PDB file of C-alpha atoms in Angstrom:
ATOM      1  CA  MET V   3      -5.201  22.777  23.642  1.00  0.00           C
ATOM      2  CA  GLU V   4      -2.393  25.378  24.317  1.00  0.00           C
ATOM      3  CA  PRO V   5       0.477  25.727  21.930  1.00  0.00           C
ATOM      4  CA  VAL V   6       3.867  24.516  23.097  1.00  0.00           C
ATOM      5  CA  LEU V   7       6.438  27.281  23.134  1.00  0.00           C
ATOM      6  CA  PRO V   8      10.102  26.619  22.556  1.00  0.00           C
ATOM      7  CA  GLU V   9      12.308  27.015  25.576  1.00  0.00           C
ATOM      8  CA  ASN V  10      14.731  29.877  25.694  1.00  0.00           C
ATOM      9  CA  LYS V  11      18.010  28.123  26.635  1.00  0.00           C
ATOM     10  CA  ASN V  12      20.106  31.250  26.778  1.00  0.00           C
ATOM     11  CA  ASN V  13      18.717  32.950  29.799  1.00  0.00           C
ATOM     12  CA  THR V  14      16.096  30.661  31.341  1.00  0.00           C
ATOM     13  CA  LYS V  15      15.040  31.290  34.856  1.00  0.00           C
ATOM     14  CA  GLY V  16      16.691  28.663  36.979  1.00  0.00           C
ATOM     15  CA  SER V  17      19.551  27.848  34.610  1.00  0.00           C
ATOM     16  CA  ASP V  18      22.818  26.749  36.108  1.00  0.00           C
ATOM     17  CA  GLU V  19      24.450  30.085  35.486  1.00  0.00           C
ATOM     18  CA  ASN V  20      21.650  32.057  37.206  1.00  0.00           C
ATOM     19  CA  THR V  21      21.650  29.613  40.116  1.00  0.00           C
ATOM     20  CA  MET V  22      25.370  30.020  40.594  1.00  0.00           C
ATOM     21  CA  ALA V  23      25.061  33.797  40.303  1.00  0.00           C
ATOM     22  CA  MET V  24      22.373  33.688  43.001  1.00  0.00           C
ATOM     23  CA  LEU V  25      24.624  31.568  45.176  1.00  0.00           C
ATOM     24  CA  CYS V  26      27.325  34.276  44.943  1.00  0.00           C
ATOM     25  CA  HIS V  27      25.005  36.651  46.652  1.00  0.00           C
ATOM     26  CA  LEU V  28      23.274  34.153  49.083  1.00  0.00           C
ATOM     27  CA  SER V  29      26.619  32.726  50.328  1.00  0.00           C
ATOM     28  CA  ALA V  30      27.238  36.107  51.881  1.00  0.00           C
ATOM     29  CA  LEU V  31      24.595  35.274  54.509  1.00  0.00           C
ATOM     30  CA  ALA V  32      27.229  32.864  55.952  1.00  0.00           C
ATOM     31  CA  GLY V  33      28.559  36.061  57.609  1.00  0.00           C
ATOM     32  CA  PHE V  34      25.704  35.984  60.097  1.00  0.00           C
ATOM     33  CA  ILE V  35      27.039  32.644  61.313  1.00  0.00           C
ATOM     34  CA  LEU V  36      30.723  32.557  60.668  1.00  0.00           C
ATOM     35  CA  PRO V  37      33.388  35.298  61.155  1.00  0.00           C
ATOM     36  CA  PHE V  38      34.247  36.798  57.687  1.00  0.00           C
ATOM     37  CA  GLY V  39      31.792  34.306  56.142  1.00  0.00           C
ATOM     38  CA  SER V  40      30.162  37.154  54.278  1.00  0.00           C
ATOM     39  CA  ILE V  41      33.339  37.646  52.327  1.00  0.00           C
ATOM     40  CA  LEU V  42      34.578  34.085  52.175  1.00  0.00           C
ATOM     41  CA  GLY V  43      31.304  32.653  50.845  1.00  0.00           C
ATOM     42  CA  PRO V  44      31.074  34.725  47.724  1.00  0.00           C
ATOM     43  CA  LEU V  45      34.849  34.571  47.285  1.00  0.00           C
ATOM     44  CA  VAL V  46      34.763  30.736  47.127  1.00  0.00           C
ATOM     45  CA  VAL V  47      31.890  30.638  44.635  1.00  0.00           C
ATOM     46  CA  TRP V  48      33.480  33.379  42.573  1.00  0.00           C
ATOM     47  CA  LEU V  49      36.960  31.744  42.455  1.00  0.00           C
ATOM     48  CA  VAL V  50      35.488  28.319  41.479  1.00  0.00           C
ATOM     49  CA  LYS V  51      33.135  29.421  38.801  1.00  0.00           C
ATOM     50  CA  LYS V  52      34.413  32.829  37.468  1.00  0.00           C
ATOM     51  CA  ASP V  53      36.268  31.264  34.458  1.00  0.00           C
ATOM     52  CA  GLU V  54      33.364  29.033  33.505  1.00  0.00           C
ATOM     53  CA  MET V  55      30.485  31.456  33.724  1.00  0.00           C
ATOM     54  CA  SER V  56      30.800  35.155  32.840  1.00  0.00           C
ATOM     55  CA  ILE V  57      27.629  36.008  34.751  1.00  0.00           C
ATOM     56  CA  VAL V  58      29.051  34.447  37.888  1.00  0.00           C
ATOM     57  CA  ASP V  59      32.201  36.619  37.429  1.00  0.00           C
ATOM     58  CA  ARG V  60      30.138  39.808  37.336  1.00  0.00           C
ATOM     59  CA  HIS V  61      27.771  38.945  40.144  1.00  0.00           C
ATOM     60  CA  GLY V  62      30.695  37.468  42.234  1.00  0.00           C
ATOM     61  CA  ARG V  63      32.650  40.680  41.892  1.00  0.00           C
ATOM     62  CA  ASP V  64      29.675  42.802  42.824  1.00  0.00           C
ATOM     63  CA  SER V  65      28.894  40.638  45.855  1.00  0.00           C
ATOM     64  CA  ILE V  66      32.501  40.724  47.207  1.00  0.00           C
ATOM     65  CA  ASN V  67      32.718  44.427  46.628  1.00  0.00           C
ATOM     66  CA  PHE V  68      29.493  45.026  48.545  1.00  0.00           C
ATOM     67  CA  GLN V  69      30.532  42.742  51.331  1.00  0.00           C
ATOM     68  CA  LEU V  70      33.869  44.530  51.710  1.00  0.00           C
ATOM     69  CA  THR V  71      32.011  47.780  51.771  1.00  0.00           C
ATOM     70  CA  MET V  72      29.667  46.461  54.422  1.00  0.00           C
ATOM     71  CA  LEU V  73      32.730  45.234  56.554  1.00  0.00           C
ATOM     72  CA  ILE V  74      33.966  48.810  56.504  1.00  0.00           C
ATOM     73  CA  ALA V  75      30.479  50.031  57.501  1.00  0.00           C
ATOM     74  CA  TYR V  76      30.405  47.540  60.417  1.00  0.00           C
ATOM     75  CA  ILE V  77      33.873  48.595  61.673  1.00  0.00           C
ATOM     76  CA  VAL V  78      32.888  52.329  61.512  1.00  0.00           C
ATOM     77  CA  SER V  79      29.556  51.506  63.277  1.00  0.00           C
ATOM     78  CA  PHE V  80      31.391  49.510  65.950  1.00  0.00           C
ATOM     79  CA  ILE V  81      33.776  52.376  66.615  1.00  0.00           C
ATOM     80  CA  LEU V  82      30.829  54.795  66.733  1.00  0.00           C
ATOM     81  CA  ILE V  83      29.295  52.785  69.537  1.00  0.00           C
ATOM     82  CA  PHE V  84      31.486  54.692  71.881  1.00  0.00           C
ATOM     83  CA  ALA V  85      29.681  57.902  70.593  1.00  0.00           C
ATOM     84  CA  VAL V  86      26.343  56.188  71.008  1.00  0.00           C
ATOM     85  CA  ILE V  87      25.302  56.598  67.435  1.00  0.00           C
ATOM     86  CA  GLY V  88      26.770  53.215  66.621  1.00  0.00           C
ATOM     87  CA  ILE V  89      24.214  51.532  68.780  1.00  0.00           C
ATOM     88  CA  ILE V  90      21.595  52.650  66.222  1.00  0.00           C
ATOM     89  CA  LEU V  91      23.760  52.421  63.193  1.00  0.00           C
ATOM     90  CA  LEU V  92      24.989  48.801  63.540  1.00  0.00           C
ATOM     91  CA  PRO V  93      21.598  47.174  63.331  1.00  0.00           C
ATOM     92  CA  VAL V  94      20.635  49.466  60.494  1.00  0.00           C
ATOM     93  CA  VAL V  95      23.802  48.440  58.561  1.00  0.00           C
ATOM     94  CA  ALA V  96      23.036  44.683  59.268  1.00  0.00           C
ATOM     95  CA  LEU V  97      19.494  45.091  58.085  1.00  0.00           C
ATOM     96  CA  PHE V  98      20.519  46.983  54.982  1.00  0.00           C
ATOM     97  CA  SER V  99      23.068  44.279  54.119  1.00  0.00           C
ATOM     98  CA  PHE V 100      20.562  41.466  54.549  1.00  0.00           C
ATOM     99  CA  ILE V 101      17.903  43.104  52.432  1.00  0.00           C
ATOM    100  CA  MET V 102      20.350  43.988  49.656  1.00  0.00           C
ATOM    101  CA  VAL V 103      21.665  40.453  49.595  1.00  0.00           C
ATOM    102  CA  ILE V 104      18.150  39.002  49.195  1.00  0.00           C
ATOM    103  CA  VAL V 105      17.280  41.495  46.485  1.00  0.00           C
ATOM    104  CA  ALA V 106      20.524  40.814  44.524  1.00  0.00           C
ATOM    105  CA  SER V 107      19.909  37.100  44.871  1.00  0.00           C
ATOM    106  CA  ILE V 108      16.439  37.384  43.365  1.00  0.00           C
ATOM    107  CA  LYS V 109      17.629  39.604  40.582  1.00  0.00           C
ATOM    108  CA  ALA V 110      20.459  37.226  39.836  1.00  0.00           C
ATOM    109  CA  TYR V 111      18.155  34.180  39.718  1.00  0.00           C
ATOM    110  CA  GLU V 112      15.923  36.061  37.271  1.00  0.00           C
ATOM    111  CA  GLY V 113      18.981  36.715  34.996  1.00  0.00           C
ATOM    112  CA  LYS V 114      18.803  40.475  35.621  1.00  0.00           C
ATOM    113  CA  GLU V 115      21.711  42.761  36.433  1.00  0.00           C
ATOM    114  CA  PHE V 116      21.814  44.332  39.838  1.00  0.00           C
ATOM    115  CA  THR V 117      24.080  47.023  41.244  1.00  0.00           C
ATOM    116  CA  TYR V 118      24.459  47.303  44.894  1.00  0.00           C
ATOM    117  CA  PRO V 119      23.854  50.832  46.177  1.00  0.00           C
ATOM    118  CA  LEU V 120      26.576  52.461  48.209  1.00  0.00           C
ATOM    119  CA  SER V 121      29.132  49.904  47.144  1.00  0.00           C
ATOM    120  CA  PHE V 122      32.880  50.661  46.541  1.00  0.00           C
ATOM    121  CA  LYS V 123      34.594  48.864  43.657  1.00  0.00           C
ATOM    122  CA  PHE V 124      37.613  46.960  44.975  1.00  0.00           C
ATOM    123  CA  LEU V 125      37.705  44.281  42.328  1.00  0.00           C
TER     124      LEU V 125
END
């Protein structure tokens, strides 16, 4: 018979706060379907939950900052299409953005802090 361990209610994997923090990051994937969805998704989650949950405030700010940085990278890549380098750069930026959103979502769900690389701080 195995001993029953008490639950850690402060930072349990799957808690509501961690789930909402994960949603801040995952909602950015709406940008692959809707124009500006990558910014609007995290913005909506952040605005609704930032006052209730401090972890959502931190992750929401990070997600929005990263998505604004990626928007700048997409615009620069699009302009560079005329110099041919953008043809290669645009899919690289999209893949980097997708991978970083998934990694950040997993870290947020686990209750760990994650800092996006190459992200400007706007908020």
